Coordinates of C-alpha atoms in Angstrom, one line a residue:
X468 CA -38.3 -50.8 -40.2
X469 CA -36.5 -50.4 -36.8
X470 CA -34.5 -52.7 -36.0
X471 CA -31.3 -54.1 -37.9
X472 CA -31.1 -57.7 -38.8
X473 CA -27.4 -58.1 -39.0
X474 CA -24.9 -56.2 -36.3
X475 CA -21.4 -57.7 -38.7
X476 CA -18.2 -56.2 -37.4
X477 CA -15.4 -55.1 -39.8
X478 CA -12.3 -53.4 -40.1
X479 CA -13.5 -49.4 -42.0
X480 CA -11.1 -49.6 -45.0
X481 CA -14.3 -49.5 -46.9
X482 CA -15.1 -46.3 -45.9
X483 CA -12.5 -44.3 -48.1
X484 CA -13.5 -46.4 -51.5
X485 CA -17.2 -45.0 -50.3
X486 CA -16.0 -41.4 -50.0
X487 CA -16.4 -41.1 -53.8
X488 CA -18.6 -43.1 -56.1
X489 CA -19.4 -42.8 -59.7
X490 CA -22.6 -41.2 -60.2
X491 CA -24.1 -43.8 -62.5
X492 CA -25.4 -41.3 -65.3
X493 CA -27.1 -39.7 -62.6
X494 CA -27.6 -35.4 -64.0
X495 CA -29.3 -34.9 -60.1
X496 CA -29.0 -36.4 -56.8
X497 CA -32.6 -37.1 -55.2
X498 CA -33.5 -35.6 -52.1
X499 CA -34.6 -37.8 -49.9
X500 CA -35.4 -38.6 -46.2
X501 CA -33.8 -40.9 -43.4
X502 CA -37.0 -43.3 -44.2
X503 CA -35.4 -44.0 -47.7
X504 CA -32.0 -45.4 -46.2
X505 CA -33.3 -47.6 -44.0
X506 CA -32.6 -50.3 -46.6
X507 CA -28.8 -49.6 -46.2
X508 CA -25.8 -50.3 -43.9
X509 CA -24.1 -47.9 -41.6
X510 CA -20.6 -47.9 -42.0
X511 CA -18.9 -46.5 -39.2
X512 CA -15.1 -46.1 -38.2
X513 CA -13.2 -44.4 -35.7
X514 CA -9.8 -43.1 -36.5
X515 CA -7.3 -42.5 -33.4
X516 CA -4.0 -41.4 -35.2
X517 CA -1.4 -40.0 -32.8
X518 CA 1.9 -38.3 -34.9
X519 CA 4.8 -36.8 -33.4
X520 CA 5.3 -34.3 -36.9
X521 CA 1.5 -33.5 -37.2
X522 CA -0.3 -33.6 -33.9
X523 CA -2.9 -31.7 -34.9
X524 CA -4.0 -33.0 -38.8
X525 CA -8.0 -32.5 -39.1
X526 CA -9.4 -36.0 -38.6
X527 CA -6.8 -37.6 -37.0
X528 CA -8.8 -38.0 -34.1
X529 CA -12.5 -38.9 -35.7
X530 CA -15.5 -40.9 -35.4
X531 CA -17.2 -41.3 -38.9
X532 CA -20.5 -43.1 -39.7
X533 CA -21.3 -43.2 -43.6
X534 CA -24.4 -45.1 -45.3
X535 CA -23.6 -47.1 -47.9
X536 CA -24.3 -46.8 -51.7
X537 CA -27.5 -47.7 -53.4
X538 CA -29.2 -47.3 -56.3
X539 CA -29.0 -43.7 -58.0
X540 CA -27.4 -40.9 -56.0
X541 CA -29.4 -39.2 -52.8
X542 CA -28.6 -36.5 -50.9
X543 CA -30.7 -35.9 -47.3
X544 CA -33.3 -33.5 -47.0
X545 CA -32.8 -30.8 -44.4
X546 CA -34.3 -31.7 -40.8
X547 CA -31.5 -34.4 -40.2
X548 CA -30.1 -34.3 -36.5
X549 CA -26.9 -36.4 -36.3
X550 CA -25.4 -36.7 -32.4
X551 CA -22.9 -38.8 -30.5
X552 CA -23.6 -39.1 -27.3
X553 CA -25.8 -36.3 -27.5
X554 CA -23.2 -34.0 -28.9
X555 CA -24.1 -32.7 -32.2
X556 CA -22.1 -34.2 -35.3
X557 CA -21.3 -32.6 -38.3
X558 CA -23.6 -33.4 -40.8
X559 CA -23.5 -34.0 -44.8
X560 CA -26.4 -35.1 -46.8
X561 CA -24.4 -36.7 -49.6
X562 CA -25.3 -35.8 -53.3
X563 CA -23.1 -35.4 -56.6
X564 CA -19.6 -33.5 -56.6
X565 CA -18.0 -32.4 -59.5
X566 CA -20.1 -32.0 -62.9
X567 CA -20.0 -33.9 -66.4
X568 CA -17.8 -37.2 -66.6
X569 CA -16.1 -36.0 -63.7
X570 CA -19.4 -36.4 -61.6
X571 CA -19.1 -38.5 -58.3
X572 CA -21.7 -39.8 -55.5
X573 CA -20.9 -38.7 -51.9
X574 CA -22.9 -41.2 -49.5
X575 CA -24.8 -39.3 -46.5
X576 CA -22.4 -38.9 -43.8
X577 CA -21.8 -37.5 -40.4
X578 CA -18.7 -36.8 -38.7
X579 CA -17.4 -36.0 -34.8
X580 CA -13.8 -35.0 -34.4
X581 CA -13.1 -36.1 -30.7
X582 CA -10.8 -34.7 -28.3
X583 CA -7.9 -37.0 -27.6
X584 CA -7.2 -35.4 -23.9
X585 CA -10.9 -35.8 -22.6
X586 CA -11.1 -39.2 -24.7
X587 CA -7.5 -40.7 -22.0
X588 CA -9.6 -39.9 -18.9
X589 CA -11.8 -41.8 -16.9
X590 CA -11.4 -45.2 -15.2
X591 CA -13.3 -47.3 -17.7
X592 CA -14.3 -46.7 -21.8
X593 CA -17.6 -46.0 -22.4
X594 CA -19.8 -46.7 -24.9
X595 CA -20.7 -44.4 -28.1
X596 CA -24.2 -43.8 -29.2
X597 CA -24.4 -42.4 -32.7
X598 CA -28.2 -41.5 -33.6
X599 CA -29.4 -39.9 -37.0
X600 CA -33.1 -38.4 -36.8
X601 CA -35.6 -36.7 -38.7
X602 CA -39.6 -36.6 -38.6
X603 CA -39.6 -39.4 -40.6
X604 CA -36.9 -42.1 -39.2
X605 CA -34.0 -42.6 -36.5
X606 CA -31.1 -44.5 -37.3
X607 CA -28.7 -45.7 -34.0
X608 CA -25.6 -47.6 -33.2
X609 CA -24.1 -48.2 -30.2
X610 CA -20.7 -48.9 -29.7
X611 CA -19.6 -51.2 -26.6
X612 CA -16.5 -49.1 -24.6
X613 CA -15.5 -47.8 -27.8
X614 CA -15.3 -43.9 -26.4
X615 CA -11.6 -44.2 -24.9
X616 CA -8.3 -43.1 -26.1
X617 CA -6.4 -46.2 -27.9
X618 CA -2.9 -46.8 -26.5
X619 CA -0.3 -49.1 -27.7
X620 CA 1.4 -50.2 -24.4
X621 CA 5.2 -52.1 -23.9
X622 CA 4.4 -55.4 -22.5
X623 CA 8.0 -57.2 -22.9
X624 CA 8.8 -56.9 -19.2
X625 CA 10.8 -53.5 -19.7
X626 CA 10.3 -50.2 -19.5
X627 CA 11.5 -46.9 -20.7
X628 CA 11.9 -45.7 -24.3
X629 CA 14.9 -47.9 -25.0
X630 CA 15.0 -50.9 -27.8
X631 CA 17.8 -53.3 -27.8
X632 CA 19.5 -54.7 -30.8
X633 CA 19.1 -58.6 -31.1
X634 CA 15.9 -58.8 -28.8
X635 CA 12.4 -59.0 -29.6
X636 CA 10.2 -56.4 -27.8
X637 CA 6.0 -56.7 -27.5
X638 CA 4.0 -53.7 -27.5
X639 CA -0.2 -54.6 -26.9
X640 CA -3.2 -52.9 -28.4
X641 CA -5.5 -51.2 -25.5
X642 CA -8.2 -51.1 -24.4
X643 CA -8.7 -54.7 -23.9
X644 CA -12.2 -54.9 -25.0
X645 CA -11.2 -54.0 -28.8
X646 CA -10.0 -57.0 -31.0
X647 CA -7.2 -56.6 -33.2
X648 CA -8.1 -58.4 -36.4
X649 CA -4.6 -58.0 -38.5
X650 CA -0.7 -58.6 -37.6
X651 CA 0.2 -55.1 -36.4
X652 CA 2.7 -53.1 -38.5
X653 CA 6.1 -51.4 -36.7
X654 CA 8.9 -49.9 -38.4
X655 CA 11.5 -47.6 -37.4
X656 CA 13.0 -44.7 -39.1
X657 CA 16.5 -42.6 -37.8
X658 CA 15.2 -39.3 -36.0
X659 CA 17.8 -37.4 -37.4
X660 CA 16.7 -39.1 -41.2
X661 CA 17.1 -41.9 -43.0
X662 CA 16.0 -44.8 -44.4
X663 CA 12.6 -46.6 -42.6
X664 CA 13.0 -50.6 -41.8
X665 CA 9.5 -52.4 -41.7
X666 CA 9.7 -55.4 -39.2
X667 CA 8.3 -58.2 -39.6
X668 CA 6.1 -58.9 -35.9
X669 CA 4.4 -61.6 -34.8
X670 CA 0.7 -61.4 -33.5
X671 CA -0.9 -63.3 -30.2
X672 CA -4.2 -61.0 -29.6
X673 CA -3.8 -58.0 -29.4
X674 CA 0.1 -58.0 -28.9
X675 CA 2.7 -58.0 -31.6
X676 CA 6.0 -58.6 -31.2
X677 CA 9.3 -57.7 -33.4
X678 CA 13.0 -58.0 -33.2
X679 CA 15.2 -55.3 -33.7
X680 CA 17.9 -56.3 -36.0
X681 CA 21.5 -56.8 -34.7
X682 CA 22.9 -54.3 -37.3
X683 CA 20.9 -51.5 -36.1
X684 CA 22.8 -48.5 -35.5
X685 CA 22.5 -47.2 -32.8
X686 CA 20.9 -43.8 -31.6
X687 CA 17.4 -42.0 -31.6
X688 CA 14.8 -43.9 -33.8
X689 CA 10.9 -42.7 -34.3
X690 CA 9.0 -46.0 -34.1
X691 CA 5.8 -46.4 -35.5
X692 CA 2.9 -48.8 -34.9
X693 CA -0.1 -49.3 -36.7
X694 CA -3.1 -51.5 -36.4
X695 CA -6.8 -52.1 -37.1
X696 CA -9.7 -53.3 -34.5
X697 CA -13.2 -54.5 -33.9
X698 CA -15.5 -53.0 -31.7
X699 CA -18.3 -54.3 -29.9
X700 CA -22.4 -53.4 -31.4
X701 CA -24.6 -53.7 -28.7
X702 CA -27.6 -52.1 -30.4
X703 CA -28.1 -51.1 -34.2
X704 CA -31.6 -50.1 -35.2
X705 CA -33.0 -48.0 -38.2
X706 CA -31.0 -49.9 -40.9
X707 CA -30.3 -53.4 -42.1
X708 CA -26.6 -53.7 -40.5
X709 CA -23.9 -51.5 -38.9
X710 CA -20.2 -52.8 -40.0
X711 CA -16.7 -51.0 -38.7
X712 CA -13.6 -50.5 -36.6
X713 CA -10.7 -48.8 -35.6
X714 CA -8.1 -47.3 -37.1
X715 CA -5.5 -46.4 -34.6
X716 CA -1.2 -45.4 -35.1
X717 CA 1.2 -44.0 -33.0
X718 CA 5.0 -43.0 -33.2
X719 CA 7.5 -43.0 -30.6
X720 CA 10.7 -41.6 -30.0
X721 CA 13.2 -44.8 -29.0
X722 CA 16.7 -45.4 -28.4
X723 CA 18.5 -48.5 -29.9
X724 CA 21.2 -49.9 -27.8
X725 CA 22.6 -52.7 -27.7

């Protein structure tokens, strides 16, 4: 089979409860080609996490495709190519972890950790093309403008880094052609310390809006904001969907004033 029958679009929180599986009584994993997950879905997520304390965390800035569980445990025989874009992807064929009762089922996966800097230029996003291979089979997904750097951008007709107490302030999800399927999340925690305040926002698109609370004290504040998005599929081939999203965060250093 070649071509998918379903393209469905959701958010990856999936992803991490597929990491680990139980291994079903399974004592060995069976080796097996790309032919024998074409019956399948390919999961696949992008995580764009920028943090002011750990800039640099391994996968903060990834783009992970995973197939998803069937019966018994697999791992891939050697031969598999996985690219994006026709860079090469870290590949791993999946098979049991652990031994005994603790035995667990890693899914076939392949991962490309993306550089943010190169990600923020251009005029436009492009698409991503994520392509498994062997003799036997090619799996492929391609994401519509989904290689660009995500951005939360102040859209409350002010600028600068400053946040006053007793007025609601909007911040929107970019790029455009991503959908935000969740009320965004924003708190704000004392630079210097201190407790962290969740707001409550409220959604329109991909803009969310909160109001900073007239008792805030004021000073230095890092504010955080956190949401998850669709992305277009424009082609999915080799399997019988392709399901995701992004994951994307970011924390800013803000003054509340009054």
């Amino acid at each position: 089979m070649t071509s998918a029958r379903s393209s469905r679009r959701v958010v990856p929180g999936v992803l991490a409860a597929l990491a680990l599986l139980p291994a079903c009584g399974s004592p060995v994993a069976e080796s097996v080609s790309l032919s024998a997950l074409q019956g399948r879905t390919l999961q696949f997520a992008l995580t764009d996490v920028d943090s002011l304390e750990r800039p640099s965390t391994t996968g903060a800035y990834r783009v992970t495709v995973v197939f998803s569980p069937g019966e018994g445990c697999v791992q891939l025989l050697d031969g598999v190519r996985a690219s994006l874009n026709g860079q090469p992807m870290t590949l791993l064929p999946g098979g049991l972890s652990g031994s005994g009762s603790r035995a667990t089922c890693e899914s076939p996966r392949a991962t490309y950790d993306f550089d943010p800097a190169q990600w923020a230029g251009g005029t436009s996003p492009e698409d991503l093309r994520l392509t498994l291979r062997d003799d036997s089979h090619t799996v492929e997904v391609v994401l519509t403008a989904a290689r660009t750097k995500r951005r939360f951008v102040r859209v409350d007709g002010m600028t600068g880094n400053t946040l006053r107490r007793g007025e609601r302030h909007g911040y929107a999800w970019q790029p455009v052609s991503d959908t935000v399927v969740d009320v965004l999340k924003v708190s704000l925690t004392p630079r210097e310390g201190g407790l962290t305040t969740n707001l409550p926002v409220s959604q329109a698109g991909n803009t969310g809006a909160f109001l900073v609370p007239e008792a805030s004290t004021e000073g230095e504040y890092v504010l955080r904001l956190d949401g998850t998005a669709t992305v277009g599929v424009s082609a999915c081939t080799g399997v019988v969907a392709c399901e995701g999203g992004v994951v994307h965060s970011e924390e800013l250093v803000v003054t509340v004033a009054r």
